[in-house]
mmCIF file of C-alpha atoms in Angstrom:
data_model
loop_
_atom_site.group_PDB
_atom_site.id
_atom_site.type_symbol
_atom_site.label_atom_id
_atom_site.label_comp_id
_atom_site.label_asym_id
_atom_site.label_seq_id
_atom_site.Cartn_x
_atom_site.Cartn_y
_atom_site.Cartn_z
ATOM 1 C CA MET Z 3 0.000 0.000 0.000
ATOM 2 C CA ALA Z 4 1.354 3.431 -0.924
ATOM 3 C CA SER Z 5 -0.079 6.935 -0.782
ATOM 4 C CA ASP Z 6 0.951 10.537 -1.194
ATOM 5 C CA SER Z 7 0.054 13.314 1.249
ATOM 6 C CA ARG Z 8 -0.827 16.357 -0.837
ATOM 7 C CA THR Z 9 -4.278 17.881 -0.659
ATOM 8 C CA ASN Z 10 -5.508 20.980 -2.404
ATOM 9 C CA ALA Z 11 -8.583 23.156 -2.431
ATOM 10 C CA GLY Z 12 -7.497 25.479 -5.213
ATOM 11 C CA HIS Z 13 -4.263 26.722 -6.729
ATOM 12 C CA ASP Z 14 -3.236 28.680 -3.620
ATOM 13 C CA GLN Z 15 -4.406 26.279 -0.902
ATOM 14 C CA VAL Z 16 -2.139 23.244 -0.886
ATOM 15 C CA ASN Z 17 -1.725 21.262 2.334
ATOM 16 C CA VAL Z 18 -0.294 18.003 3.633
ATOM 17 C CA ALA Z 19 -2.520 15.306 5.108
ATOM 18 C CA ARG Z 20 -1.962 11.617 5.719
ATOM 19 C CA LYS Z 21 -4.038 9.398 3.425
ATOM 20 C CA MET Z 22 -3.012 6.038 4.912
ATOM 21 C CA HIS Z 23 -4.829 4.835 8.037
ATOM 22 C CA VAL Z 24 -4.136 1.649 10.006
ATOM 23 C CA PHE Z 25 -6.646 -0.242 12.162
ATOM 24 C CA ALA Z 26 -4.935 -3.157 13.890
ATOM 25 C CA GLN Z 27 -5.474 -5.663 16.680
ATOM 26 C CA PRO Z 28 -2.154 -7.567 16.618
ATOM 27 C CA GLY Z 29 -2.697 -11.283 16.162
ATOM 28 C CA GLU Z 30 -6.379 -10.796 15.365
ATOM 29 C CA ARG Z 31 -6.889 -8.355 12.458
ATOM 30 C CA VAL Z 32 -5.151 -5.728 10.352
ATOM 31 C CA PHE Z 33 -6.890 -3.241 8.068
ATOM 32 C CA ILE Z 34 -5.070 -0.579 6.050
ATOM 33 C CA LEU Z 35 -7.176 2.155 4.473
ATOM 34 C CA LEU Z 36 -6.144 4.585 1.740
ATOM 35 C CA SER Z 37 -8.371 7.592 1.103
ATOM 36 C CA SER Z 38 -8.850 10.093 -1.710
ATOM 37 C CA GLY Z 39 -11.261 12.876 -2.525
ATOM 38 C CA SER Z 40 -12.760 15.503 -0.232
ATOM 39 C CA LEU Z 41 -10.494 15.798 2.804
ATOM 40 C CA SER Z 42 -13.271 16.999 5.102
ATOM 41 C CA CYS Z 43 -15.506 14.065 4.171
ATOM 42 C CA THR Z 44 -12.757 11.428 4.410
ATOM 43 C CA GLN Z 45 -11.724 12.841 7.810
ATOM 44 C CA SER Z 46 -15.315 12.511 9.045
ATOM 45 C CA ILE Z 47 -15.468 8.909 7.863
ATOM 46 C CA ILE Z 48 -12.091 7.964 9.373
ATOM 47 C CA THR Z 49 -12.960 9.709 12.653
ATOM 48 C CA GLN Z 50 -16.167 7.713 13.069
ATOM 49 C CA LEU Z 51 -14.498 4.438 12.020
ATOM 50 C CA ARG Z 52 -11.715 5.066 14.552
ATOM 51 C CA ARG Z 53 -14.181 5.925 17.319
ATOM 52 C CA ASP Z 54 -16.137 2.711 16.750
ATOM 53 C CA PHE Z 55 -12.949 0.648 16.447
ATOM 54 C CA ASP Z 56 -11.609 1.958 19.772
ATOM 55 C CA GLU Z 57 -14.940 1.043 21.374
ATOM 56 C CA GLY Z 58 -14.742 -2.503 20.016
ATOM 57 C CA LYS Z 59 -17.375 -1.938 17.343
ATOM 58 C CA GLY Z 60 -17.395 -1.603 13.561
ATOM 59 C CA LEU Z 61 -14.111 -2.760 12.066
ATOM 60 C CA ALA Z 62 -13.153 -4.333 15.402
ATOM 61 C CA GLN Z 63 -15.968 -6.851 14.925
ATOM 62 C CA ALA Z 64 -15.853 -7.431 11.161
ATOM 63 C CA PRO Z 65 -15.648 -11.219 10.551
ATOM 64 C CA SER Z 66 -13.896 -10.802 7.175
ATOM 65 C CA LEU Z 67 -12.298 -8.195 4.937
ATOM 66 C CA TYR Z 68 -15.440 -8.113 2.804
ATOM 67 C CA ASP Z 69 -17.490 -7.251 5.876
ATOM 68 C CA ALA Z 70 -14.933 -4.572 6.747
ATOM 69 C CA ALA Z 71 -15.387 -3.060 3.276
ATOM 70 C CA ARG Z 72 -19.141 -3.082 3.829
ATOM 71 C CA ILE Z 73 -18.745 -1.308 7.192
ATOM 72 C CA ILE Z 74 -16.639 1.374 5.512
ATOM 73 C CA GLY Z 75 -19.296 1.691 2.798
ATOM 74 C CA GLU Z 76 -22.012 2.176 5.409
ATOM 75 C CA GLU Z 77 -20.007 4.994 6.981
ATOM 76 C CA VAL Z 78 -19.482 6.569 3.548
ATOM 77 C CA ARG Z 79 -23.267 6.560 3.042
ATOM 78 C CA ARG Z 80 -23.855 8.017 6.501
ATOM 79 C CA VAL Z 81 -21.536 10.960 5.851
ATOM 80 C CA SER Z 82 -23.039 11.329 2.376
ATOM 81 C CA ASP Z 83 -26.507 11.636 3.915
ATOM 82 C CA MET Z 84 -25.223 14.339 6.254
ATOM 83 C CA ASP Z 85 -23.105 16.402 3.839
ATOM 84 C CA ARG Z 86 -23.954 15.681 0.198
ATOM 85 C CA ALA Z 87 -26.921 18.047 -0.103
ATOM 86 C CA ALA Z 88 -25.025 20.997 1.367
ATOM 87 C CA LEU Z 89 -21.980 20.294 -0.783
ATOM 88 C CA GLU Z 90 -23.900 19.978 -4.015
ATOM 89 C CA ARG Z 91 -25.943 23.085 -3.228
ATOM 90 C CA ASP Z 92 -22.671 25.013 -3.497
ATOM 91 C CA GLU Z 93 -21.571 22.970 -6.529
ATOM 92 C CA PHE Z 94 -19.101 20.747 -4.669
ATOM 93 C CA LYS Z 95 -19.178 17.061 -5.567
ATOM 94 C CA PHE Z 96 -19.341 14.395 -2.869
ATOM 95 C CA ASN Z 97 -16.213 12.545 -3.915
ATOM 96 C CA VAL Z 98 -14.604 10.052 -1.560
ATOM 97 C CA ASN Z 99 -12.952 6.748 -2.407
ATOM 98 C CA PHE Z 100 -11.247 4.206 -0.187
ATOM 99 C CA ILE Z 101 -8.991 1.216 -0.665
ATOM 100 C CA VAL Z 102 -8.982 -1.284 2.178
ATOM 101 C CA GLY Z 103 -6.572 -4.194 2.416
ATOM 102 C CA GLY Z 104 -5.590 -6.574 5.175
ATOM 103 C CA GLN Z 105 -6.768 -9.718 6.890
ATOM 104 C CA VAL Z 106 -8.823 -11.159 9.724
ATOM 105 C CA ARG Z 107 -7.366 -14.158 11.567
ATOM 106 C CA GLY Z 108 -8.523 -17.387 9.913
ATOM 107 C CA GLU Z 109 -9.608 -15.585 6.735
ATOM 108 C CA LEU Z 110 -7.782 -14.932 3.469
ATOM 109 C CA PRO Z 111 -6.194 -11.517 2.916
ATOM 110 C CA GLY Z 112 -7.585 -9.292 0.212
ATOM 111 C CA LEU Z 113 -7.994 -5.858 -1.304
ATOM 112 C CA PHE Z 114 -11.162 -3.824 -1.933
ATOM 113 C CA ILE Z 115 -12.048 -0.425 -3.312
ATOM 114 C CA VAL Z 116 -15.046 1.364 -1.757
ATOM 115 C CA TYR Z 117 -16.792 3.852 -4.049
ATOM 116 C CA PRO Z 118 -18.552 7.129 -3.095
ATOM 117 C CA GLN Z 119 -21.875 5.249 -3.189
ATOM 118 C CA GLY Z 120 -20.550 2.867 -0.517
ATOM 119 C CA ASN Z 121 -20.350 -0.280 -2.653
ATOM 120 C CA PRO Z 122 -17.122 -2.367 -2.631
ATOM 121 C CA LEU Z 123 -15.196 -4.028 -5.459
ATOM 122 C CA GLN Z 124 -12.540 -6.693 -4.841
ATOM 123 C CA ALA Z 125 -9.195 -7.050 -6.607
ATOM 124 C CA SER Z 126 -8.744 -10.312 -8.511
ATOM 125 C CA GLU Z 127 -6.233 -12.321 -10.530
ATOM 126 C CA ASP Z 128 -7.229 -10.382 -13.642
ATOM 127 C CA SER Z 129 -7.102 -7.030 -11.794
ATOM 128 C CA PRO Z 130 -4.433 -7.615 -9.153
ATOM 129 C CA TYR Z 131 -4.074 -4.013 -7.992
ATOM 130 C CA LEU Z 132 -6.369 -1.084 -7.185
ATOM 131 C CA GLN Z 133 -5.890 2.684 -7.469
ATOM 132 C CA ILE Z 134 -7.806 5.753 -6.338
ATOM 133 C CA GLY Z 135 -7.220 9.467 -6.742
ATOM 134 C CA GLU Z 136 -4.985 10.621 -9.608
ATOM 135 C CA THR Z 137 -4.408 7.301 -11.349
ATOM 136 C CA LYS Z 138 -3.684 7.845 -15.035
ATOM 137 C CA TYR Z 139 -0.003 8.819 -14.834
ATOM 138 C CA GLY Z 140 1.062 5.926 -12.619
ATOM 139 C CA ARG Z 141 -1.178 3.232 -14.060
ATOM 140 C CA PRO Z 142 0.908 2.237 -17.138
ATOM 141 C CA ILE Z 143 3.805 1.152 -14.916
ATOM 142 C CA LEU Z 144 1.517 -1.084 -12.867
ATOM 143 C CA ASP Z 145 -0.238 -2.468 -15.947
ATOM 144 C CA ARG Z 146 3.068 -3.499 -17.513
ATOM 145 C CA GLY Z 147 4.754 -4.738 -14.363
ATOM 146 C CA ILE Z 148 2.357 -6.253 -11.826
ATOM 147 C CA ARG Z 149 1.606 -9.967 -12.310
ATOM 148 C CA PHE Z 150 -0.708 -11.718 -9.897
ATOM 149 C CA ASP Z 151 1.258 -14.943 -9.563
ATOM 150 C CA LYS Z 152 4.837 -13.715 -10.031
ATOM 151 C CA THR Z 153 5.348 -10.244 -8.492
ATOM 152 C CA THR Z 154 6.974 -10.498 -5.065
ATOM 153 C CA LEU Z 155 6.125 -8.216 -2.163
ATOM 154 C CA GLU Z 156 9.488 -6.470 -2.563
ATOM 155 C CA GLU Z 157 8.916 -5.926 -6.292
ATOM 156 C CA ALA Z 158 5.387 -4.673 -5.653
ATOM 157 C CA ALA Z 159 6.782 -2.070 -3.246
ATOM 158 C CA LYS Z 160 9.140 -0.821 -5.967
ATOM 159 C CA TYR Z 161 6.321 -0.629 -8.500
ATOM 160 C CA ALA Z 162 4.209 1.334 -6.018
ATOM 161 C CA LEU Z 163 6.995 3.880 -5.464
ATOM 162 C CA LEU Z 164 7.673 4.164 -9.207
ATOM 163 C CA SER Z 165 3.988 4.670 -9.923
ATOM 164 C CA LEU Z 166 3.796 7.533 -7.422
ATOM 165 C CA ASP Z 167 7.106 8.988 -8.642
ATOM 166 C CA SER Z 168 5.789 9.144 -12.207
ATOM 167 C CA THR Z 169 2.519 10.677 -11.029
ATOM 168 C CA MET Z 170 4.319 13.352 -9.004
ATOM 169 C CA ARG Z 171 6.437 14.215 -12.033
ATOM 170 C CA SER Z 172 3.354 14.863 -14.188
ATOM 171 C CA ASN Z 173 0.768 16.197 -11.733
ATOM 172 C CA VAL Z 174 1.340 18.876 -9.079
ATOM 173 C CA THR Z 175 -1.704 17.746 -7.067
ATOM 174 C CA VAL Z 176 0.249 14.639 -5.987
ATOM 175 C CA GLY Z 177 3.259 15.074 -3.732
ATOM 176 C CA PRO Z 178 5.272 13.865 -0.743
ATOM 177 C CA PRO Z 179 5.512 12.718 1.942
ATOM 178 C CA ILE Z 180 4.985 9.209 0.570
ATOM 179 C CA ASP Z 181 3.708 6.505 2.924
ATOM 180 C CA LEU Z 182 4.639 2.900 2.084
ATOM 181 C CA LEU Z 183 3.391 -0.172 3.943
ATOM 182 C CA ALA Z 184 3.914 -3.858 3.195
ATOM 183 C CA TYR Z 185 1.813 -6.623 4.727
ATOM 184 C CA GLY Z 186 2.467 -10.345 4.340
ATOM 185 C CA VAL Z 187 -0.070 -13.162 4.527
ATOM 186 C CA ASP Z 188 -0.972 -14.241 8.086
ATOM 187 C CA GLU Z 189 1.333 -11.695 9.749
ATOM 188 C CA LEU Z 190 -1.628 -9.995 11.503
ATOM 189 C CA GLU Z 191 0.528 -7.046 12.554
ATOM 190 C CA ILE Z 192 2.258 -4.102 10.926
ATOM 191 C CA THR Z 193 6.037 -4.543 10.833
ATOM 192 C CA ARG Z 194 7.099 -2.783 7.610
ATOM 193 C CA GLN Z 195 6.081 0.831 7.235
ATOM 194 C CA ARG Z 196 7.974 3.957 6.182
ATOM 195 C CA ARG Z 197 7.329 7.614 5.338
ATOM 196 C CA PHE Z 198 9.485 9.197 2.609
ATOM 197 C CA THR Z 199 9.827 12.980 2.783
ATOM 198 C CA ALA Z 200 10.485 15.099 -0.314
ATOM 199 C CA ASN Z 201 14.247 15.167 0.245
ATOM 200 C CA ASP Z 202 14.580 11.551 1.435
ATOM 201 C CA SER Z 203 17.763 10.254 -0.173
ATOM 202 C CA ASP Z 204 16.232 6.834 -0.890
ATOM 203 C CA LEU Z 205 13.187 8.341 -2.604
ATOM 204 C CA VAL Z 206 15.438 10.608 -4.671
ATOM 205 C CA LYS Z 207 17.589 7.598 -5.580
ATOM 206 C CA ILE Z 208 14.536 5.672 -6.800
ATOM 207 C CA GLY Z 209 13.577 8.538 -9.110
ATOM 208 C CA VAL Z 210 17.092 9.040 -10.488
ATOM 209 C CA HIS Z 211 17.673 5.340 -11.133
ATOM 210 C CA TRP Z 212 14.277 5.035 -12.793
ATOM 211 C CA GLU Z 213 15.026 7.870 -15.217
ATOM 212 C CA GLN Z 214 18.428 6.403 -16.048
ATOM 213 C CA ALA Z 215 16.929 2.944 -16.579
ATOM 214 C CA LEU Z 216 14.260 4.380 -18.897
ATOM 215 C CA ARG Z 217 16.849 6.136 -21.054
ATOM 216 C CA GLN Z 218 18.984 3.004 -21.225
ATOM 217 C CA ALA Z 219 15.958 0.908 -22.186
ATOM 218 C CA VAL Z 220 15.034 3.355 -24.967
ATOM 219 C CA ALA Z 221 18.608 3.253 -26.260
ATOM 220 C CA ARG Z 222 18.382 -0.563 -26.501
ATOM 221 C CA LEU Z 223 15.133 -0.516 -28.487
ATOM 222 C CA PRO Z 224 15.216 -0.997 -32.282
ATOM 223 C CA GLN Z 225 16.434 2.200 -33.928
ATOM 224 C CA ILE Z 226 13.955 4.344 -35.834
ATOM 225 C CA ARG Z 227 15.213 5.391 -39.272
ATOM 226 C CA PHE Z 228 13.558 7.957 -41.529
ATOM 227 C CA ARG Z 229 13.801 7.444 -45.292
ATOM 228 C CA VAL Z 230 15.123 10.722 -46.675
ATOM 229 C CA GLY Z 231 14.219 10.194 -50.318
ATOM 230 C CA ARG Z 232 13.156 7.709 -52.935
ATOM 231 C CA ASP Z 233 13.812 6.819 -56.513
ATOM 232 C CA SER Z 234 11.459 9.067 -58.504
ATOM 233 C CA SER Z 235 11.253 6.437 -61.241
ATOM 234 C CA GLN Z 236 9.664 3.978 -58.832
ATOM 235 C CA PRO Z 237 6.019 4.504 -57.902
ATOM 236 C CA GLN Z 238 5.307 4.769 -54.202
ATOM 237 C CA SER Z 239 1.991 3.656 -52.813
ATOM 238 C CA PRO Z 240 0.400 5.581 -49.908
ATOM 239 C CA GLN Z 241 0.883 2.496 -47.726
ATOM 240 C CA GLU Z 242 4.668 2.369 -48.218
ATOM 241 C CA GLU Z 243 6.479 3.029 -44.985
ATOM 242 C CA SER Z 244 8.813 6.017 -44.764
ATOM 243 C CA ILE Z 245 9.773 5.171 -41.161
ATOM 244 C CA VAL Z 246 11.514 1.860 -40.476
ATOM 245 C CA LEU Z 247 12.778 0.070 -37.401
ATOM 246 C CA VAL Z 248 16.314 -1.304 -37.438
ATOM 247 C CA GLU Z 249 17.481 -3.722 -34.785
ATOM 248 C CA PRO Z 250 20.554 -2.385 -32.956
ATOM 249 C CA PRO Z 251 23.698 -4.521 -33.218
ATOM 250 C CA THR Z 252 24.036 -7.210 -30.581
ATOM 251 C CA PRO Z 253 27.137 -7.403 -28.358
ATOM 252 C CA SER Z 254 28.378 -10.370 -30.425
ATOM 253 C CA ASP Z 255 27.962 -8.341 -33.642
ATOM 254 C CA VAL Z 256 29.976 -5.474 -32.154
ATOM 255 C CA ALA Z 257 32.700 -7.861 -31.008
ATOM 256 C CA ALA Z 258 32.898 -9.429 -34.481
ATOM 257 C CA VAL Z 259 33.265 -6.019 -36.161
ATOM 258 C CA GLN Z 260 35.952 -4.971 -33.693
ATOM 259 C CA ALA Z 261 37.820 -8.233 -34.276
ATOM 260 C CA SER Z 262 37.726 -7.776 -38.069
ATOM 261 C CA GLN Z 263 39.170 -4.287 -37.731
ATOM 262 C CA ARG Z 264 42.199 -5.339 -35.699
ATOM 263 C CA PRO Z 265 45.513 -5.496 -37.642
ATOM 264 C CA PRO Z 266 46.819 -9.021 -38.171
ATOM 265 C CA GLU Z 267 49.345 -10.204 -35.620
ATOM 266 C CA ARG Z 268 52.927 -10.352 -36.812
ATOM 267 C CA GLY Z 269 54.707 -13.645 -36.782
ATOM 268 C CA ALA Z 270 57.566 -14.354 -34.360
#
């Protein structure tokens, strides 16, 4: 699970607020919530969920992660009933989304998204990750990289950081600090969690290495060549390509050329 911390209510009102929230009873249950949308509405929802949890109600009694997602959805609807009319009267949209992941002892772990209407949707083998908030800039990295049955927890953490790094580069409404949390099956406690500030050397290193790796990958792709002219005596159909791809030489090809260019060795 990874989240940024930037909130904004206009071009000149940018603030920092935590969007990752942990509800845990070590050895019994762990729920991690990510929030996006209206900060005032998400704060109201989290406040009531926390109050019930501390009193042993709500998420503290959910028998499964699905039931936990339903409890969150009920709270979303409750706050919607209280605030939606007033918001929409002043042309503000009721816009809150949650991701909830975790596990209840004896149950399988999982991942759900809870929509503004309060209904949940579960991640699956075909859709092994979920996003909320500003998703379009970081999604291509996840689409190309995340595989349900092969991506390790460590690799998933890197993809999450890269996805947020790319989003921050392209959209000023997303920014640090970055919260990262990793949960393993049947752990039932939080043991791996970190907050990366804007000038965190490790976060900076991730971004720099990613840019360098991208440039190196592009350099290794087939070269694009543009045809500068053609024989005027030969007809050219509209479908004829004027841009061609040429495979770059392989290391063995380069070694062979270098070997052929060496002067012959002199005899003894």
